[in-house]
Amino acid sequence: MTYYRAPQNSTLNATAPRATTDQPDEKFAYFPAFVKVQGKKVVVLGGGEVAAGKLRLLLRSHADITVIAPEVCDDVAKMHNTGQITWERAPFVDTMINGAIMVFDATDNPHLTKRVKAATKRRNILLNVVDKTAHCDFIVPAILDRAPIMITISTGACAPALARMLRQRLETVFPATLSNLAKIARDARETVAAHLNDSLSRQRFWTRFFQNALRADNTGKVTPDDLAHDLRTFVPQGSSATVPSGQSLHVTISADNAYDIPHGVAGNIETADIIFHDKDVAPDILALARRDATLISMSLSNDKHGEIPDTGLAISKQIQFFTQQGMNVLRLCQN
């Protein structure tokens, strides 16, 4: 059997053999990340409709927003009049962006863009030039807003229209009530941490809670009292937090890609701590595993090097050992 981290972490151990679940060779042109803007200065150059569109998105954050433009459209003027933004009514000067963490250039002015690009580079400030990807240090993905949950989709600036279409499809998959569920969890984090002293217990609890909450037609009905009840059930009254026994599951799939596997199987992969899998299970199926999951490639036949093969009994003993440690174990076989 070959042990290795989930595909997302396959490069952590440089000495480990290359697993069959390596990701495609194409690398990120843009690293996916969320930038903390709360209480920080963000600058938007331009006061037209394009700038207004960026401002509507920025106003969903807690950034301190400054607009630099001699004139602005009615929508931007209303944002200023209601105190949502600061308006610098003057032509751009380099020092206007001092202290900013990012700048949006919505002017569609090549000469100004050249100056802004030089000014941001000197100050190590991230720049986004609207619809001019070649000049961008960062891009804005298509966003599905279920605040505090935010689901983003990017095609690396290759096909923005495709990203928007994918977001529209996801709008029908994730209900608006998902926002309420996330807020309930956020408000209970400290309470759960106080009851469950170790990370494994907390992980078990949150996995069970969300699995129940995300059942069909149930998301909008979950209340803080439900979470409190689940926590009392999970940790017996008067006892210290203990690690509950893990579960094991044996699943056989016939699909050769993640898109075609049943939703329930995908959920089992996503929540497993340990995954024993056949060597021919498709890489993108294994990529559904959590980043901290451990994948174990198994074989029930002699390999070409004549090594002793894995046996069903040996695998069963390992699965039993892991479940006794509180792990959720999945044995994933390819039909």
Coordinates of N, CA and C in Angstrom, one line a residue, residues 138-257:
F138 N -4.2 41.4 -10.2 CA -5.2 40.5 -9.7 C -6.5 40.7 -10.6
I139 N -7.3 39.7 -10.6 CA -8.6 39.7 -11.3 C -9.7 39.4 -10.3
V140 N -10.9 39.8 -10.7 CA -12.1 39.6 -9.8 C -12.9 38.5 -10.4
P141 N -13.1 37.4 -9.7 CA -13.8 36.2 -10.2 C -15.3 36.5 -10.2
A142 N -16.1 35.6 -10.9 CA -17.5 35.6 -10.7 C -17.8 35.1 -9.3
I143 N -18.8 35.8 -8.7 CA -19.1 35.6 -7.3 C -20.5 35.1 -7.0
L144 N -20.7 34.1 -6.3 CA -22.0 33.7 -5.7 C -22.0 34.1 -4.3
D145 N -22.8 35.1 -4.0 CA -22.9 35.7 -2.7 C -23.9 35.0 -1.8
R146 N -23.4 34.3 -0.8 CA -24.2 33.8 0.3 C -23.5 34.2 1.6
A147 N -23.2 35.5 1.7 CA -22.4 36.0 2.9 C -23.0 35.5 4.2
P148 N -22.1 35.0 5.1 CA -20.6 35.1 5.0 C -19.9 34.0 4.1
I149 N -20.7 33.2 3.4 CA -20.2 32.3 2.5 C -20.0 33.0 1.1
M150 N -18.9 32.8 0.5 CA -18.6 33.4 -0.8 C -18.0 32.3 -1.7
I151 N -18.7 32.0 -2.8 CA -18.3 31.0 -3.7 C -17.8 31.7 -5.0
T152 N -16.6 31.5 -5.4 CA -16.0 32.3 -6.5 C -15.6 31.3 -7.6
I153 N -15.7 31.8 -8.8 CA -15.4 31.0 -10.0 C -14.5 31.8 -10.9
S154 N -13.4 31.3 -11.3 CA -12.5 32.0 -12.2 C -12.0 31.1 -13.3
T155 N -11.9 31.6 -14.5 CA -11.3 30.9 -15.6 C -9.9 31.4 -15.9
G156 N -9.3 32.1 -14.9 CA -7.9 32.7 -15.1 C -7.9 33.7 -16.2
A157 N -9.1 34.4 -16.3 CA -9.2 35.5 -17.3 C -9.3 35.0 -18.7
C158 N -9.4 33.7 -18.9 CA -9.5 33.2 -20.2 C -10.9 33.3 -20.8
A159 N -11.9 33.1 -20.0 CA -13.3 33.1 -20.4 C -14.3 33.6 -19.4
P160 N -14.3 34.9 -19.1 CA -15.1 35.4 -18.1 C -16.6 35.1 -18.3
A161 N -17.1 35.1 -19.5 CA -18.5 34.8 -19.8 C -18.8 33.3 -19.3
L162 N -17.9 32.4 -19.4 CA -18.1 31.0 -18.9 C -18.2 31.0 -17.4
A163 N -17.4 31.8 -16.8 CA -17.4 31.9 -15.3 C -18.8 32.4 -14.8
R164 N -19.3 33.4 -15.5 CA -20.6 34.0 -15.1 C -21.7 33.0 -15.3
M165 N -21.6 32.2 -16.4 CA -22.7 31.2 -16.7 C -22.6 30.1 -15.6
L166 N -21.4 29.7 -15.2 CA -21.3 28.7 -14.2 C -21.8 29.2 -12.8
R167 N -21.6 30.5 -12.6 CA -22.1 31.1 -11.3 C -23.7 31.0 -11.4
Q168 N -24.2 31.4 -12.5 CA -25.7 31.4 -12.6 C -26.3 30.0 -12.4
R169 N -25.6 29.0 -12.8 CA -26.1 27.6 -12.6 C -26.0 27.3 -11.1
L170 N -24.9 27.7 -10.5 CA -24.8 27.4 -9.0 C -25.8 28.2 -8.2
E171 N -26.4 29.3 -8.7 CA -27.4 30.0 -8.0 C -28.6 29.1 -7.7
T172 N -28.9 28.2 -8.6 CA -30.0 27.3 -8.4 C -29.7 26.1 -7.5
V173 N -28.4 25.9 -7.2 CA -27.9 24.7 -6.4 C -27.8 25.1 -4.9
F174 N -27.3 26.3 -4.6 CA -27.1 26.7 -3.3 C -28.2 27.7 -2.8
P175 N -29.0 27.3 -1.9 CA -30.1 28.2 -1.5 C -29.6 29.4 -0.8
A176 N -30.5 30.5 -0.8 CA -30.1 31.7 -0.1 C -30.0 31.4 1.4
T177 N -30.7 30.4 2.0 CA -30.7 30.1 3.4 C -29.3 29.6 3.8
L178 N -28.4 29.3 2.9 CA -27.1 28.8 3.3 C -26.4 29.9 4.1
S179 N -26.7 31.2 3.8 CA -26.1 32.3 4.6 C -26.5 32.2 6.1
N180 N -27.7 31.9 6.4 CA -28.2 31.7 7.8 C -27.4 30.6 8.5
L181 N -27.2 29.5 7.7 CA -26.5 28.3 8.3 C -25.1 28.7 8.7
A182 N -24.4 29.4 7.8 CA -23.1 29.8 8.1 C -23.0 30.8 9.3
K183 N -24.0 31.7 9.5 CA -24.0 32.6 10.6 C -24.2 31.9 11.9
I184 N -25.1 30.8 11.9 CA -25.3 30.0 13.1 C -24.0 29.4 13.5
A185 N -23.3 28.8 12.5 CA -22.0 28.1 12.8 C -21.0 29.2 13.3
R186 N -20.9 30.3 12.7 CA -20.0 31.3 13.1 C -20.2 31.7 14.6
D187 N -21.5 31.9 15.0 CA -21.8 32.4 16.3 C -21.5 31.3 17.4
A188 N -21.5 30.0 16.9 CA -21.3 28.9 17.9 C -19.9 28.4 17.9
R189 N -19.0 29.0 17.2 CA -17.6 28.4 17.1 C -16.9 28.4 18.5
E190 N -17.0 29.5 19.3 CA -16.4 29.5 20.6 C -17.1 28.5 21.5
T191 N -18.4 28.4 21.4 CA -19.1 27.4 22.3 C -18.7 26.0 22.0
V192 N -18.6 25.7 20.8 CA -18.2 24.3 20.4 C -16.7 24.1 20.8
A193 N -15.9 25.0 20.6 CA -14.5 24.9 21.0 C -14.3 24.7 22.5
A194 N -15.2 25.3 23.3 CA -15.2 25.2 24.7 C -15.6 23.8 25.2
H195 N -16.5 23.2 24.5 CA -17.0 21.9 24.8 C -16.1 20.8 24.3
L196 N -15.5 21.0 23.2 CA -14.7 20.0 22.5 C -13.2 20.4 22.5
N197 N -12.4 19.8 23.3 CA -11.0 20.4 23.5 C -10.1 20.0 22.4
D198 N -10.4 18.9 21.6 CA -9.4 18.4 20.6 C -10.0 18.6 19.2
S199 N -9.2 18.8 18.2 CA -9.6 19.2 16.9 C -10.4 18.1 16.2
L200 N -10.0 16.8 16.5 CA -10.7 15.7 15.9 C -12.2 15.6 16.3
S201 N -12.4 15.9 17.6 CA -13.8 15.9 18.1 C -14.6 17.0 17.4
R202 N -14.0 18.2 17.3 CA -14.7 19.3 16.7 C -15.0 19.0 15.2
Q203 N -14.0 18.4 14.6 CA -14.2 18.0 13.2 C -15.4 17.1 13.0
R204 N -15.4 16.1 13.9 CA -16.5 15.1 13.9 C -17.9 15.8 14.1
F205 N -17.9 16.7 15.0 CA -19.2 17.4 15.3 C -19.6 18.2 14.2
W206 N -18.7 19.1 13.6 CA -19.1 20.0 12.5 C -19.5 19.2 11.3
T207 N -18.8 18.1 11.0 CA -19.2 17.3 9.9 C -20.6 16.7 10.0
R208 N -20.9 16.2 11.2 CA -22.3 15.6 11.4 C -23.3 16.7 11.4
F209 N -23.0 17.8 12.0 CA -24.0 18.9 12.0 C -24.3 19.4 10.6
F210 N -23.3 19.7 9.8 CA -23.5 20.2 8.4 C -24.2 19.1 7.5
Q211 N -23.8 17.9 7.7 CA -24.4 16.8 6.9 C -25.9 16.8 7.1
N212 N -26.3 16.9 8.4 CA -27.8 16.9 8.7 C -28.4 18.2 8.2
A213 N -27.7 19.4 8.4 CA -28.3 20.7 8.0 C -28.5 20.8 6.5
L214 N -27.6 20.2 5.7 CA -27.6 20.3 4.3 C -28.5 19.3 3.6
R215 N -29.3 18.6 4.3 CA -30.2 17.7 3.7 C -31.3 18.5 3.0
A216 N -31.9 17.9 1.9 CA -32.9 18.6 1.1 C -34.0 19.2 2.0
D217 N -34.3 20.5 1.7 CA -35.4 21.2 2.3 C -35.2 21.4 3.8
N218 N -33.9 21.3 4.3 CA -33.7 21.4 5.7 C -32.8 22.6 6.1
T219 N -32.1 23.2 5.1 CA -31.1 24.3 5.4 C -31.8 25.5 6.0
G220 N -33.0 25.9 5.5 CA -33.6 27.1 6.0 C -34.3 26.9 7.4
K221 N -34.4 25.6 7.8 CA -35.1 25.3 9.1 C -34.2 25.2 10.3
V222 N -32.9 25.2 10.1 CA -31.9 25.0 11.1 C -31.9 26.3 12.0
T223 N -31.9 26.1 13.3 CA -31.8 27.2 14.3 C -30.6 27.0 15.2
P224 N -30.3 28.1 15.9 CA -29.2 27.9 17.0 C -29.6 26.9 18.0
D225 N -30.8 26.7 18.3 CA -31.3 25.7 19.2 C -31.0 24.3 18.7
D226 N -31.1 24.1 17.4 CA -30.8 22.8 16.8 C -29.3 22.5 17.0
L227 N -28.4 23.5 16.8 CA -27.0 23.3 17.0 C -26.7 23.0 18.5
A228 N -27.3 23.7 19.4 CA -27.1 23.5 20.8 C -27.5 22.1 21.2
H229 N -28.6 21.6 20.6 CA -29.1 20.3 20.9 C -28.1 19.2 20.4
D230 N -27.6 19.4 19.2 CA -26.7 18.5 18.6 C -25.4 18.4 19.4
L231 N -25.0 19.6 20.0 CA -23.8 19.6 20.8 C -24.0 18.9 22.1
R232 N -25.2 19.0 22.7 CA -25.4 18.3 24.0 C -25.5 16.8 23.7
T233 N -26.0 16.4 22.6 CA -26.1 15.0 22.2 C -24.7 14.4 22.0
F234 N -23.9 15.2 21.3 CA -22.5 14.8 21.0 C -21.6 14.6 22.2
V235 N -21.8 15.5 23.2 CA -21.0 15.5 24.4 C -21.9 15.2 25.6
P236 N -21.9 14.0 26.1 CA -22.8 13.7 27.2 C -22.7 14.7 28.4
Q237 N -23.8 15.0 29.0 CA -23.8 15.9 30.1 C -22.9 15.5 31.2
G238 N -22.0 16.4 31.7 CA -21.1 16.1 32.8 C -19.8 15.4 32.4
S239 N -19.7 15.0 31.2 CA -18.4 14.3 30.8 C -17.5 15.2 30.0
S240 N -16.3 14.8 29.9 CA -15.3 15.5 29.1 C -15.5 15.2 27.7
A241 N -15.0 16.0 26.8 CA -15.1 15.7 25.4 C -14.3 14.5 25.0
T242 N -14.9 13.6 24.4 CA -14.2 12.4 23.9 C -14.3 12.2 22.4
V243 N -13.4 11.5 21.9 CA -13.4 11.2 20.5 C -14.3 10.0 20.2
P244 N -15.4 10.3 19.5 CA -16.3 9.1 19.2 C -15.7 8.2 18.1
S245 N -16.2 7.0 18.1 CA -15.7 6.0 17.2 C -15.9 6.5 15.7
G246 N -15.0 6.3 14.9 CA -15.2 6.6 13.5 C -16.0 5.6 12.8
Q247 N -16.3 5.9 11.5 CA -17.1 5.0 10.7 C -16.3 4.5 9.5
S248 N -16.7 3.4 9.0 CA -16.1 2.9 7.8 C -17.1 2.6 6.8
L249 N -16.8 2.8 5.5 CA -17.7 2.6 4.4 C -17.0 2.0 3.2
H250 N -17.6 1.0 2.6 CA -17.1 0.4 1.4 C -17.9 0.8 0.2
V251 N -17.4 1.5 -0.8 CA -18.1 2.0 -2.0 C -17.4 1.5 -3.2
T252 N -18.2 1.0 -4.2 CA -17.7 0.6 -5.5 C -18.3 1.5 -6.5
I253 N -17.4 2.2 -7.3 CA -17.9 3.1 -8.4 C -17.6 2.6 -9.7
S254 N -18.3 3.0 -10.7 CA -18.1 2.6 -12.1 C -17.7 3.9 -12.9
A255 N -17.9 5.1 -12.4 CA -17.5 6.3 -13.1 C -16.0 6.5 -13.2
D256 N -15.6 7.1 -14.3 CA -14.2 7.4 -14.4 C -13.9 8.9 -14.3
N257 N -14.8 9.7 -13.8 CA -14.6 11.1 -13.5 C -15.5 11.6 -12.4

